[in-house]
PDB file of C-alpha atoms and ligand atoms in Angstrom:
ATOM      1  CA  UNK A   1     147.971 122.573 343.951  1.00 84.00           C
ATOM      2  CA  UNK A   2     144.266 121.402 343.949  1.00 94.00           C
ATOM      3  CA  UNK A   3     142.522 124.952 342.614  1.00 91.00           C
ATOM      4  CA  UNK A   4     141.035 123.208 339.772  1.00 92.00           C
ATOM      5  CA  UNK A   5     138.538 125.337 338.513  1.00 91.00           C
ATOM      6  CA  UNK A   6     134.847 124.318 338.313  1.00 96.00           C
ATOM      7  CA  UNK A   7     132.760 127.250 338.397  1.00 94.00           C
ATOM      8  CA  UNK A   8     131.634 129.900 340.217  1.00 95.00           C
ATOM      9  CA  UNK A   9     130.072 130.275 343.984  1.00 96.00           C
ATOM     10  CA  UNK A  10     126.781 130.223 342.194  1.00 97.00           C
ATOM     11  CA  UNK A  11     127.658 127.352 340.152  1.00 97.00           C
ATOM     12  CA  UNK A  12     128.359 125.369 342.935  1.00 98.00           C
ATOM     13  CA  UNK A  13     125.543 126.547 345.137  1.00 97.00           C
ATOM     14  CA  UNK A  14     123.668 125.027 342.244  1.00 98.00           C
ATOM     15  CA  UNK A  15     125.097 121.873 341.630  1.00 98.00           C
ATOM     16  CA  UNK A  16     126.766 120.506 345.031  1.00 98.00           C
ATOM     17  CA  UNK A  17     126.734 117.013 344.104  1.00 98.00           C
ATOM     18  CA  UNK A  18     128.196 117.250 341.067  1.00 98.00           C
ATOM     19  CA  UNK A  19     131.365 119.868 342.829  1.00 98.00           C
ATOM     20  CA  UNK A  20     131.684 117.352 345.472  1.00 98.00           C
ATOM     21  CA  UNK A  21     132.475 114.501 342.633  1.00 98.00           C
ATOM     22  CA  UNK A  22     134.669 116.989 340.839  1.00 98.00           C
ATOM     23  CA  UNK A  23     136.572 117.555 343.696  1.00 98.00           C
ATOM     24  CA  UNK A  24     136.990 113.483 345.004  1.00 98.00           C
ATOM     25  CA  UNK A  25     138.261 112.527 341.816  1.00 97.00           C
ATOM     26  CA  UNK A  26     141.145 114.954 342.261  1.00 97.00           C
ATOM     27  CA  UNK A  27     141.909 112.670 345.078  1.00 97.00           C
ATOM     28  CA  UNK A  28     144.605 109.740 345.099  1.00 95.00           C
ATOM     29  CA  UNK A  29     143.392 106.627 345.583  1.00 94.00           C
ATOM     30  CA  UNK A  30     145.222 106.024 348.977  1.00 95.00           C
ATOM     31  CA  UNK A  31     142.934 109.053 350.357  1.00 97.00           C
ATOM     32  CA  UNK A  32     139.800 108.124 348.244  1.00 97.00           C
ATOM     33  CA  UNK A  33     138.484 104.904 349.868  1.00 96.00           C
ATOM     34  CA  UNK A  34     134.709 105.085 349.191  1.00 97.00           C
ATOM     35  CA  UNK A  35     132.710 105.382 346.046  1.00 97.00           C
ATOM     36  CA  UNK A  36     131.586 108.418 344.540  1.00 98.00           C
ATOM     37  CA  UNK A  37     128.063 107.156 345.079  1.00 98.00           C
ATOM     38  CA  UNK A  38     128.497 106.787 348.769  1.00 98.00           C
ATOM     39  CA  UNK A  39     130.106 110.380 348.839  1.00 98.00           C
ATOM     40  CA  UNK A  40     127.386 111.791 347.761  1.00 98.00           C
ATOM     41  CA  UNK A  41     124.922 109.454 349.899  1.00 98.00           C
ATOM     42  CA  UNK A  42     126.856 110.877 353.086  1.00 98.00           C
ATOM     43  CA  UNK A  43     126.439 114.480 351.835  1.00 98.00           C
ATOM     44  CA  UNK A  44     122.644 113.957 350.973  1.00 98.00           C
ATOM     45  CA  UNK A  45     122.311 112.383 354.766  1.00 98.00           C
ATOM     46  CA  UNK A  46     123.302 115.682 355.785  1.00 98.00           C
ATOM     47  CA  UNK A  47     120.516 117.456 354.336  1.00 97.00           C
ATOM     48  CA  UNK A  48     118.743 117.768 357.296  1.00 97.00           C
ATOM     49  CA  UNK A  49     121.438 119.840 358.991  1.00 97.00           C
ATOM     50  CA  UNK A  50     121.496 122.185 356.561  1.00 97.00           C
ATOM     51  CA  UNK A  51     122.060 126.240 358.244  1.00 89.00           C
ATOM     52  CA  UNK A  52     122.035 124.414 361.886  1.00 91.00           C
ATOM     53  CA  UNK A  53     125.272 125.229 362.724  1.00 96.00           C
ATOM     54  CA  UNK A  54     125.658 121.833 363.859  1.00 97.00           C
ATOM     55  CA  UNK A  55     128.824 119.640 364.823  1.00 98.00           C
ATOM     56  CA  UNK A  56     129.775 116.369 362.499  1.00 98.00           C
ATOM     57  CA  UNK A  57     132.467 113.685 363.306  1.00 98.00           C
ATOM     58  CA  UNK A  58     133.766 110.864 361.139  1.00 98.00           C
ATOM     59  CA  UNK A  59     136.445 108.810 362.005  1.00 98.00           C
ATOM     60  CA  UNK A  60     138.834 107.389 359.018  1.00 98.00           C
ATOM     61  CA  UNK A  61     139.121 110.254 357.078  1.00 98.00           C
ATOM     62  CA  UNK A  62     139.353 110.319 353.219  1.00 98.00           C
ATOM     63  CA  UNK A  63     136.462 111.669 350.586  1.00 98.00           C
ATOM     64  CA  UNK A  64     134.228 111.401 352.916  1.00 98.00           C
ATOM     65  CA  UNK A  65     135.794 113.913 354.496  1.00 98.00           C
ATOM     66  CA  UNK A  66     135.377 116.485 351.658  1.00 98.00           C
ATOM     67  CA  UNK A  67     131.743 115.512 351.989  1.00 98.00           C
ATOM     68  CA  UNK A  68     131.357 117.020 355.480  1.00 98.00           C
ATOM     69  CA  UNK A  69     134.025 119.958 354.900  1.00 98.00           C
ATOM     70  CA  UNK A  70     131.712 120.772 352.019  1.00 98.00           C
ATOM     71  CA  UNK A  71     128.230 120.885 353.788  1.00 98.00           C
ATOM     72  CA  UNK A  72     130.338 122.816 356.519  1.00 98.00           C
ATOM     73  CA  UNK A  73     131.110 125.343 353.386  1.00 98.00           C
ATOM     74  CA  UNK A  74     128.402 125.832 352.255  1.00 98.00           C
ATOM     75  CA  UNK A  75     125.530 125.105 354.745  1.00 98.00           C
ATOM     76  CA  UNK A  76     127.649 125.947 357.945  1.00 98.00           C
ATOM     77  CA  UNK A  77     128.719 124.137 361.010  1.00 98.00           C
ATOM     78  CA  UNK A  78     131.654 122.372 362.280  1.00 98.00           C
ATOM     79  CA  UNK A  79     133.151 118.638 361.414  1.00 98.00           C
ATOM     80  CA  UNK A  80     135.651 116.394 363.468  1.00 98.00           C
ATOM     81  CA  UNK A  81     137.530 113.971 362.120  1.00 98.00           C
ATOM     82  CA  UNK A  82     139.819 111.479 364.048  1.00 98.00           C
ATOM     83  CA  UNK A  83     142.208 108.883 362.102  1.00 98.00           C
ATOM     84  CA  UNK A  84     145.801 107.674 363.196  1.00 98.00           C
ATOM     85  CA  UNK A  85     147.230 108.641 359.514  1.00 98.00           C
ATOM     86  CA  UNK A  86     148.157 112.591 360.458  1.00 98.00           C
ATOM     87  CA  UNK A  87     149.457 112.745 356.858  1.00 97.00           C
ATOM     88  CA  UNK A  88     146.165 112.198 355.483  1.00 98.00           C
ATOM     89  CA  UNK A  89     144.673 115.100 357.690  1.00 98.00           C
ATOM     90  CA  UNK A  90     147.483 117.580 356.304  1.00 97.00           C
ATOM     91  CA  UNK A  91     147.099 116.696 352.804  1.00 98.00           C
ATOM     92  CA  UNK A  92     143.395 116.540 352.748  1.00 98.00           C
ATOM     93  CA  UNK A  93     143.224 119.790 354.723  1.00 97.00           C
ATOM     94  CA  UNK A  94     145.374 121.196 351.219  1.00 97.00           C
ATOM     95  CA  UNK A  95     142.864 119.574 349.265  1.00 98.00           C
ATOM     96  CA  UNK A  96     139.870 121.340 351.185  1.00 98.00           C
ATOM     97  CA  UNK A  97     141.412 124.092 351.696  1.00 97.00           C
ATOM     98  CA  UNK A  98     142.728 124.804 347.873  1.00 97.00           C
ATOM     99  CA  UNK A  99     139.528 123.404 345.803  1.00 97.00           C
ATOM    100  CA  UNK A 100     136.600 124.218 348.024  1.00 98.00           C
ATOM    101  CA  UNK A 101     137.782 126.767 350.690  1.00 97.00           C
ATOM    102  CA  UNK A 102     139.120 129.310 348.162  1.00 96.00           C
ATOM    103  CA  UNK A 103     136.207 129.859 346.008  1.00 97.00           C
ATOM    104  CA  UNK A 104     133.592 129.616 348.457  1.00 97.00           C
ATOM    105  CA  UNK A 105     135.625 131.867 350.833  1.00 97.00           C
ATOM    106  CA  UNK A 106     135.739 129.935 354.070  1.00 98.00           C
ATOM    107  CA  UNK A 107     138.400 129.151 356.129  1.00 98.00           C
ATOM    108  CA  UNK A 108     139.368 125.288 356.272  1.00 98.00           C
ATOM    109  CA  UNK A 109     140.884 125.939 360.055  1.00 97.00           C
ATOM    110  CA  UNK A 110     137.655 127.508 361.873  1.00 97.00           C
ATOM    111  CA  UNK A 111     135.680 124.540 360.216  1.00 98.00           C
ATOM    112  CA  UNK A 112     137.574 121.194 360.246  1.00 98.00           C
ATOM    113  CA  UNK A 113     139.539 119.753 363.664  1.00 98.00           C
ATOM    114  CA  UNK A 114     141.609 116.697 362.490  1.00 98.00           C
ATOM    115  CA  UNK A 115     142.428 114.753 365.644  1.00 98.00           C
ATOM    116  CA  UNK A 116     145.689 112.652 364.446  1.00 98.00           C
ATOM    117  CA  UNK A 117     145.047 109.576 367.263  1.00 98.00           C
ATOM    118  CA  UNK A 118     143.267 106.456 367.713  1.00 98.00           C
ATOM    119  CA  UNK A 119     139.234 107.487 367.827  1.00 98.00           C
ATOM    120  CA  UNK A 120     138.248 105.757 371.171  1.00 98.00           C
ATOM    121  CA  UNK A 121     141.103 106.966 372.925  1.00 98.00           C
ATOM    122  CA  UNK A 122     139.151 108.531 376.510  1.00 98.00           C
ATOM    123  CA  UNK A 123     141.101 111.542 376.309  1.00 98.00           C
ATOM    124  CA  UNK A 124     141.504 112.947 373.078  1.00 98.00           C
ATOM    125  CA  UNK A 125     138.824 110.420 371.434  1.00 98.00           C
ATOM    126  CA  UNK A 126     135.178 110.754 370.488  1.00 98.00           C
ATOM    127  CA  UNK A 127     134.813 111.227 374.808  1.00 98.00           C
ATOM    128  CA  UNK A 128     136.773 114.313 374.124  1.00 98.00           C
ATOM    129  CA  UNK A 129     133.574 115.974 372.625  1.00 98.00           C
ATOM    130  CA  UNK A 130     132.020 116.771 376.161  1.00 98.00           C
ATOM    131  CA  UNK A 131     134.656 118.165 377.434  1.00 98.00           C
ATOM    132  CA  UNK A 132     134.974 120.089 374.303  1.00 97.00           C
ATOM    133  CA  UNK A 133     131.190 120.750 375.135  1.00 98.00           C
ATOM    134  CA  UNK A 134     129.992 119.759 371.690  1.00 97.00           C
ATOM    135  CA  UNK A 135     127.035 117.723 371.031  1.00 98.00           C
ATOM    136  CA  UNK A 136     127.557 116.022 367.377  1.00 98.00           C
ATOM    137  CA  UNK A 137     124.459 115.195 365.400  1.00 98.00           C
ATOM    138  CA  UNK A 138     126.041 113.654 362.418  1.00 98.00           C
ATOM    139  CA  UNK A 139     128.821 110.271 362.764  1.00 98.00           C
ATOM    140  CA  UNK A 140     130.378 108.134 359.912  1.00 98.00           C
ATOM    141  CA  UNK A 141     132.356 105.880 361.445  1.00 98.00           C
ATOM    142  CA  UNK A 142     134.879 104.352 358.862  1.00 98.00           C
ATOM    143  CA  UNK A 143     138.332 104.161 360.580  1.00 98.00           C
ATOM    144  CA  UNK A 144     139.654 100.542 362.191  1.00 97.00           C
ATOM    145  CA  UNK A 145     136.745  97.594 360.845  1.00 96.00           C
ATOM    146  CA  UNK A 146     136.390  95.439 363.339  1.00 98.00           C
ATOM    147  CA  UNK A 147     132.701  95.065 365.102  1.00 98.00           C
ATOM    148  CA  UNK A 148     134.769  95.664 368.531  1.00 98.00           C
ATOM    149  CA  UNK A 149     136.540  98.903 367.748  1.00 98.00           C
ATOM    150  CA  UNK A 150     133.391 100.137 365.516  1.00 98.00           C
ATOM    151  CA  UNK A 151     130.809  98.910 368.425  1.00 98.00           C
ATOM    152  CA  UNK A 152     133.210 101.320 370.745  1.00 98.00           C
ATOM    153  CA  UNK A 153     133.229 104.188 368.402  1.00 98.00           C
ATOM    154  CA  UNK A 154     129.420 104.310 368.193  1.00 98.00           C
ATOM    155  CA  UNK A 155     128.894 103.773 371.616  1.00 98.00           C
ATOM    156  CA  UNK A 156     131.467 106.355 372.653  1.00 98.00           C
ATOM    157  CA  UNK A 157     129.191 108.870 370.059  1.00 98.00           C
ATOM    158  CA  UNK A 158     125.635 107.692 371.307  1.00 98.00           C
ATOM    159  CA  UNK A 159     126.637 108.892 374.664  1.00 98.00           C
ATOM    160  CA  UNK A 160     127.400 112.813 373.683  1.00 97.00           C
ATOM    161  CA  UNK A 161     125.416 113.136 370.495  1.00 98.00           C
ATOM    162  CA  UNK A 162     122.461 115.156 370.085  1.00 98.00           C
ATOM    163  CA  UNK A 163     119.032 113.623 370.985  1.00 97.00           C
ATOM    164  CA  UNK A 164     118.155 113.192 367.496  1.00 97.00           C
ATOM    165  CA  UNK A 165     120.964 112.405 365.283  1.00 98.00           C
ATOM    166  CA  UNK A 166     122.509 110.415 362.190  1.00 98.00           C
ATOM    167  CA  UNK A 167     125.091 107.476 362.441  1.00 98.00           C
ATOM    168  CA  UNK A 168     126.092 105.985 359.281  1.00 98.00           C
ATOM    169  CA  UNK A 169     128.798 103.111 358.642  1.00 98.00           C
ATOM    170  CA  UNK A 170     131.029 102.232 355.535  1.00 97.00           C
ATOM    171  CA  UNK A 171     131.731  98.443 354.812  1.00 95.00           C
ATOM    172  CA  UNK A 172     128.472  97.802 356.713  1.00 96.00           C
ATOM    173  CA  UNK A 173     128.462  94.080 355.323  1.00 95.00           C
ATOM    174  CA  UNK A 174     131.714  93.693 356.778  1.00 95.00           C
ATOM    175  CA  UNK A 175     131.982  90.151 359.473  1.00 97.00           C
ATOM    176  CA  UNK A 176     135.017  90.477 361.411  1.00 97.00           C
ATOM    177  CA  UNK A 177     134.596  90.469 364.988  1.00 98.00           C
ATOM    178  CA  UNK A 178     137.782  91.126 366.622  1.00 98.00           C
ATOM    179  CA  UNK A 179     140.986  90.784 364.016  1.00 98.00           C
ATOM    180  CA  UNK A 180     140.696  92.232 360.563  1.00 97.00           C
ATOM    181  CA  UNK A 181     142.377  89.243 358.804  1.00 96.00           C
ATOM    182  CA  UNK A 182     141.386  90.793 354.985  1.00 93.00           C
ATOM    183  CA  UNK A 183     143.116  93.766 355.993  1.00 94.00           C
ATOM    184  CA  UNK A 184     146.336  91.636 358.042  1.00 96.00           C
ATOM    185  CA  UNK A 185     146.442  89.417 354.752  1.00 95.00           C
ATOM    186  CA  UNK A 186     146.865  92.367 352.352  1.00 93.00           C
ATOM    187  CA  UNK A 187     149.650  93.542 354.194  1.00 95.00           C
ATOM    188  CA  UNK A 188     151.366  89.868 354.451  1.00 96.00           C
ATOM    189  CA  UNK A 189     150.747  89.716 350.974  1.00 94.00           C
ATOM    190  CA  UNK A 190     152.795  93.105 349.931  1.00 94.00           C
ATOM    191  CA  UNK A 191     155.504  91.197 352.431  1.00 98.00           C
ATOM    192  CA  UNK A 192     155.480  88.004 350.280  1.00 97.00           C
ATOM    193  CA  UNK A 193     153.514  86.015 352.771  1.00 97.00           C
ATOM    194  CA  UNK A 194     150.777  83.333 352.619  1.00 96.00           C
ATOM    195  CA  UNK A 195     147.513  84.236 354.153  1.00 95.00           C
ATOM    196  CA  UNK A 196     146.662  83.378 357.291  1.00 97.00           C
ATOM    197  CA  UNK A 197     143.470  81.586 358.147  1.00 96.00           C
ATOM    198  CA  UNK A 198     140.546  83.952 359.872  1.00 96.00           C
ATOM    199  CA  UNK A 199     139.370  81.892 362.836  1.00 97.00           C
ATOM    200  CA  UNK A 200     136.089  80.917 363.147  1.00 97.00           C
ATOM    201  CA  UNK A 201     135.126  83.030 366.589  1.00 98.00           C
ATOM    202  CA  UNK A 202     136.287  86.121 364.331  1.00 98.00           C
ATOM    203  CA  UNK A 203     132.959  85.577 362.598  1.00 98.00           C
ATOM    204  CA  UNK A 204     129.843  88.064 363.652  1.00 98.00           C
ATOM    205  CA  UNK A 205     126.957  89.210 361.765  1.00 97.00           C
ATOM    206  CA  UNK A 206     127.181  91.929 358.931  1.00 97.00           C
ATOM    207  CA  UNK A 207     127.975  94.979 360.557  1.00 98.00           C
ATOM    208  CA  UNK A 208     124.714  96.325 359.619  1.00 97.00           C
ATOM    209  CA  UNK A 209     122.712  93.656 361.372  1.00 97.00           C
ATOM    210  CA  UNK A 210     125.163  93.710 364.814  1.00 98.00           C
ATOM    211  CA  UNK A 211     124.478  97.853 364.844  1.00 98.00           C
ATOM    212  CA  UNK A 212     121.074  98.060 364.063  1.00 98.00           C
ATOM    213  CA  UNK A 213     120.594  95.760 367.058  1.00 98.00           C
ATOM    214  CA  UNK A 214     123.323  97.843 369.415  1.00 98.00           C
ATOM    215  CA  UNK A 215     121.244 101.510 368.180  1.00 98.00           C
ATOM    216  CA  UNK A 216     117.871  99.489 369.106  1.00 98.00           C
ATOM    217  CA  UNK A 217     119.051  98.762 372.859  1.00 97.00           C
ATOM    218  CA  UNK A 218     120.223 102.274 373.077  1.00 97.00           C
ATOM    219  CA  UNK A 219     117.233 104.048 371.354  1.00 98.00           C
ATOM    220  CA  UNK A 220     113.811 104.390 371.774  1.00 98.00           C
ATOM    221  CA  UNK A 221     113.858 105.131 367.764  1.00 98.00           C
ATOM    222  CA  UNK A 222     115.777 103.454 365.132  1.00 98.00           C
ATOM    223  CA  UNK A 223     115.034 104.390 361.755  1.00 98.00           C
ATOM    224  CA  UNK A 224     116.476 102.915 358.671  1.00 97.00           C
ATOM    225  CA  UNK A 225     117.683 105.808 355.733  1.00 97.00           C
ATOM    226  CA  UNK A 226     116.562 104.796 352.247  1.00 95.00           C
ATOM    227  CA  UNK A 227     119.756 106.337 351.061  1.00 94.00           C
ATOM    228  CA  UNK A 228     121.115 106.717 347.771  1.00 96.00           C
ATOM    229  CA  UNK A 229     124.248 104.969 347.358  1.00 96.00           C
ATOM    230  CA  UNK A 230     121.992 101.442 347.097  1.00 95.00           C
ATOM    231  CA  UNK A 231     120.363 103.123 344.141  1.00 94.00           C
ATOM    232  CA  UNK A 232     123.232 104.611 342.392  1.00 95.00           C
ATOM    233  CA  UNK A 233     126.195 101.653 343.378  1.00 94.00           C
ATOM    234  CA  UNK A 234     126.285  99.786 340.250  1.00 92.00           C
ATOM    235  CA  UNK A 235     126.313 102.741 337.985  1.00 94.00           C
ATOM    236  CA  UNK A 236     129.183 103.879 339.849  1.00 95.00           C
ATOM    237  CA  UNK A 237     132.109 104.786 338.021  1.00 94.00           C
ATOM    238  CA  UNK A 238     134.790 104.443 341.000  1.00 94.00           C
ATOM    239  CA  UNK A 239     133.911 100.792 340.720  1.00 90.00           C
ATOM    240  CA  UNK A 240     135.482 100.318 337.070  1.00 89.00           C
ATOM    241  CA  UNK A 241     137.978 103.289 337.673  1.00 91.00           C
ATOM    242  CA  UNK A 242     139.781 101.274 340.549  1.00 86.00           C
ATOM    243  CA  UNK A 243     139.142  97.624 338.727  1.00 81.00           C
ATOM    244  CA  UNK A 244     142.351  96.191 339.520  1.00 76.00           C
ATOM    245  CA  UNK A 245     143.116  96.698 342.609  1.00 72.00           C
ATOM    246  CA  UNK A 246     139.545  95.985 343.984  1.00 69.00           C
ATOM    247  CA  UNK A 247     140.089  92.474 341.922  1.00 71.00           C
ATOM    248  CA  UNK A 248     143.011  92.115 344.294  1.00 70.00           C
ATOM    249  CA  UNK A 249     141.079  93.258 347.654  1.00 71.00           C
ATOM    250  CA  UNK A 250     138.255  90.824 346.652  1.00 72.00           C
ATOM    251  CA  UNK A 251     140.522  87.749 346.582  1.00 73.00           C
ATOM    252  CA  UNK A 252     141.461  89.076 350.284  1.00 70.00           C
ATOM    253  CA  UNK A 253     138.180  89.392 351.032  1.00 67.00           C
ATOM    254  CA  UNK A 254     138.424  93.401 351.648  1.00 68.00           C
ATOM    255  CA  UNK A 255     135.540  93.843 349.413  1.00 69.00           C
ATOM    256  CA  UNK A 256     132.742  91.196 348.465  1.00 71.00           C
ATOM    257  CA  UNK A 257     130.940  92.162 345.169  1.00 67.00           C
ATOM    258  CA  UNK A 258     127.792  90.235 345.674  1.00 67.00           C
ATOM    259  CA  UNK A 259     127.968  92.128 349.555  1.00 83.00           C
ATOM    260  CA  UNK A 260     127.954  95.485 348.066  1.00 88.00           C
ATOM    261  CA  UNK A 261     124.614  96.924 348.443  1.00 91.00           C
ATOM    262  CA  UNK A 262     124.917  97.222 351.863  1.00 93.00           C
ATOM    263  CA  UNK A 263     128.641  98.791 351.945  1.00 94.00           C
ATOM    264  CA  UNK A 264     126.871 102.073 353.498  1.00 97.00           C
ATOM    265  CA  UNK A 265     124.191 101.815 356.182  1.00 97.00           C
ATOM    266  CA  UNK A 266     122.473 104.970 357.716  1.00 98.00           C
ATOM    267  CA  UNK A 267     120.294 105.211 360.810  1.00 98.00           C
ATOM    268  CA  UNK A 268     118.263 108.592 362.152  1.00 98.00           C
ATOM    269  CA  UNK A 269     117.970 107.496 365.826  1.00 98.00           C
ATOM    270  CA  UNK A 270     116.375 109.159 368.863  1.00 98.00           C
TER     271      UNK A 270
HETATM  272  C1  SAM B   1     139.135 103.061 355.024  1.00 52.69           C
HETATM  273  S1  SAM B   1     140.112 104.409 355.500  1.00 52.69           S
HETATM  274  C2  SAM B   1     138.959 105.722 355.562  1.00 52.69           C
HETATM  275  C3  SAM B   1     138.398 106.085 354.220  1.00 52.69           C
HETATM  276  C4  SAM B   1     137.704 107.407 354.184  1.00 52.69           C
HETATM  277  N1  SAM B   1     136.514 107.451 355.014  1.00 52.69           N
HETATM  278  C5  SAM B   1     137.353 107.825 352.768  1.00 52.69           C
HETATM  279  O1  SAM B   1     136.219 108.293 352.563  1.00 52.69           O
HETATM  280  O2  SAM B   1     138.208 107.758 351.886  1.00 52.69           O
HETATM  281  C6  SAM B   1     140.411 104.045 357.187  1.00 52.69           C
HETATM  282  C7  SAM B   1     141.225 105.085 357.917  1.00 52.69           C
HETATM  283  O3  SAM B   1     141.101 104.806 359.318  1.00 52.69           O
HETATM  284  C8  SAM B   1     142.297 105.136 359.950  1.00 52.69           C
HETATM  285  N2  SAM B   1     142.354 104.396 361.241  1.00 52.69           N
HETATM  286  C9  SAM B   1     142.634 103.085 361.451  1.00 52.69           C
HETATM  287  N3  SAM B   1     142.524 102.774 362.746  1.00 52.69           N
HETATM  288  C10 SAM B   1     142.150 103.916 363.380  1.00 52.69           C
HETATM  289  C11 SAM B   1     141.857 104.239 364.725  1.00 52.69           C
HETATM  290  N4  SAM B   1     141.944 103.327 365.692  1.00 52.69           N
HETATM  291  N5  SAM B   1     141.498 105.507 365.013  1.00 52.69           N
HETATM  292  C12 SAM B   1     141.415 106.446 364.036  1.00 52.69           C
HETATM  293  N6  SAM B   1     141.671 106.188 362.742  1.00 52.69           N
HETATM  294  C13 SAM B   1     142.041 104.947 362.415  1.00 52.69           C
HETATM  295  C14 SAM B   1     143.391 104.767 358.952  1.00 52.69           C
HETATM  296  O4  SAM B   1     144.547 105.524 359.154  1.00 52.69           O
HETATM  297  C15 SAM B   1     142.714 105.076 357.618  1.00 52.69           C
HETATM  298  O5  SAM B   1     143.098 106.328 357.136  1.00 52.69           O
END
């Protein structure tokens, strides 16, 4: 049951950002992968799509998810969300559903489509959207981090989205080109196995650097978001909240403190 109570419609109408945190923090950490700062960042990005009745997509869905369901709520429109865990989609859809869909009266089915499959898939991936005839102006692409599959995901958006639109990235300082060998080593380490050694052609730029260049090739217009999160990061509470086991994903290299500034990167392209 996730029908916490935090106030009224009005109440929340007032103070989004702060429902939006309320709301994350009722999360588990296995479904509540990026800071609360970053959260919000995503939810401010949207600000421009406010009453549109516009389309969103993320792929690797989590809190950030609860960040476009809310907008959705309250400002309208309609979000996709793709990510092989089709747990995560029920129980989030709960979540959504119970803590923000009751009291702002809005259905979590006619706003959210949870696609429970691989996001580049060409049938019932992000190419699914023009046969679906919808023409996304939002993406956050956080699902599989590797510069290949995230290069395909934002490719695969650029060619249905809306003329003007938003992509934004977590773990944009991320280097992995191919093989996620943080993520491989976490899960060798749970097994009682040594690490194994990334090899050195897994090695690209910072995710941020390798997509800025991809969106410059493909737009006329690349423009850089002064967002929030690399304002509000360090006063982040998540950080502290979630101490230990980030102390364990930084030995894997999963997360890199002195990297984290740019762990969110937003572009408005055209
Ligand atoms: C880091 S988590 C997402 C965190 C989430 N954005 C949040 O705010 O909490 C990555 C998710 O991507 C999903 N995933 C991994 N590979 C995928 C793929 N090829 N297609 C879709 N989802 C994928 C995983 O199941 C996982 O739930």
């Amino acid at each position: 049951m996730y029908d916490f109570n935090f106030g009224s419609q009005e109440d929340i109408r007032r103070s989004p950002e702060e429902f939006l945190i309320f709301v994350k923090r009722l999360l588990p950490r296995w479904a509540n992968g990026i800071p609360d700062s970053e959260c919000v960042a995503i939810f401010r990005a949207l600000e421009p799509y406010r009453d549109s009745g516009s389309s969103l997509v993320e792929t690797g869905s989590g809190a950030s998810s609860l960040a476009l369901f809310l907008h959705c709520a309250l400002y309208g429109g309609t979000m996709y969300s793709w990510d092989t865990n089709a747990s995560k989609g029920a129980y989030l859809r709960s979540v959504a559903s119970d803590a923000i869909g009751r009291v702002l009266g809005v259905d979590v089915h006619k706003i959210w489509r949870f696609v429970a499959f691989d996001s580049t898939n060409p049938h019932v991936g992000l190419p699914v959207m023009r046969e679906l005839n919808i023409t996304p102006v939002f993406g956050f692409f956080d699902s599989w981090h590797t510069l290949e599959h995230l290069t395909l995901e934002i490719s695969q958006f650029t060619e249905i989205c809306a003329s003007r639109a938003t992509i934004a990235i977590d773990d944009a300082y991320y280097t992995k080109r191919y093989e996620n060998y943080s993520y491989i080593n976490m899960l060798r380490a749970k097994l009682g196995l040594g690490s194994v050694q990334e090899p050195v052609d897994n090695v690209c730029q910072p995710y941020y650097v390798e997509i800025e260049n991809l969106l410059k090739s493909t737009f006329s217009r690349v423009e850089k978001i002064e967002d929030s999160y690399k304002q509000d990061f360090q006063s982040d509470l998540f950080f502290e909240y979630f101490e230990s086991d980030r102390y364990f994903m930084n030995q894997l290299g999963m997360e890199q403190k002195n990297a984290l500034a740019h762990r969110f990167d937003a572009w408005r392209v055209s």
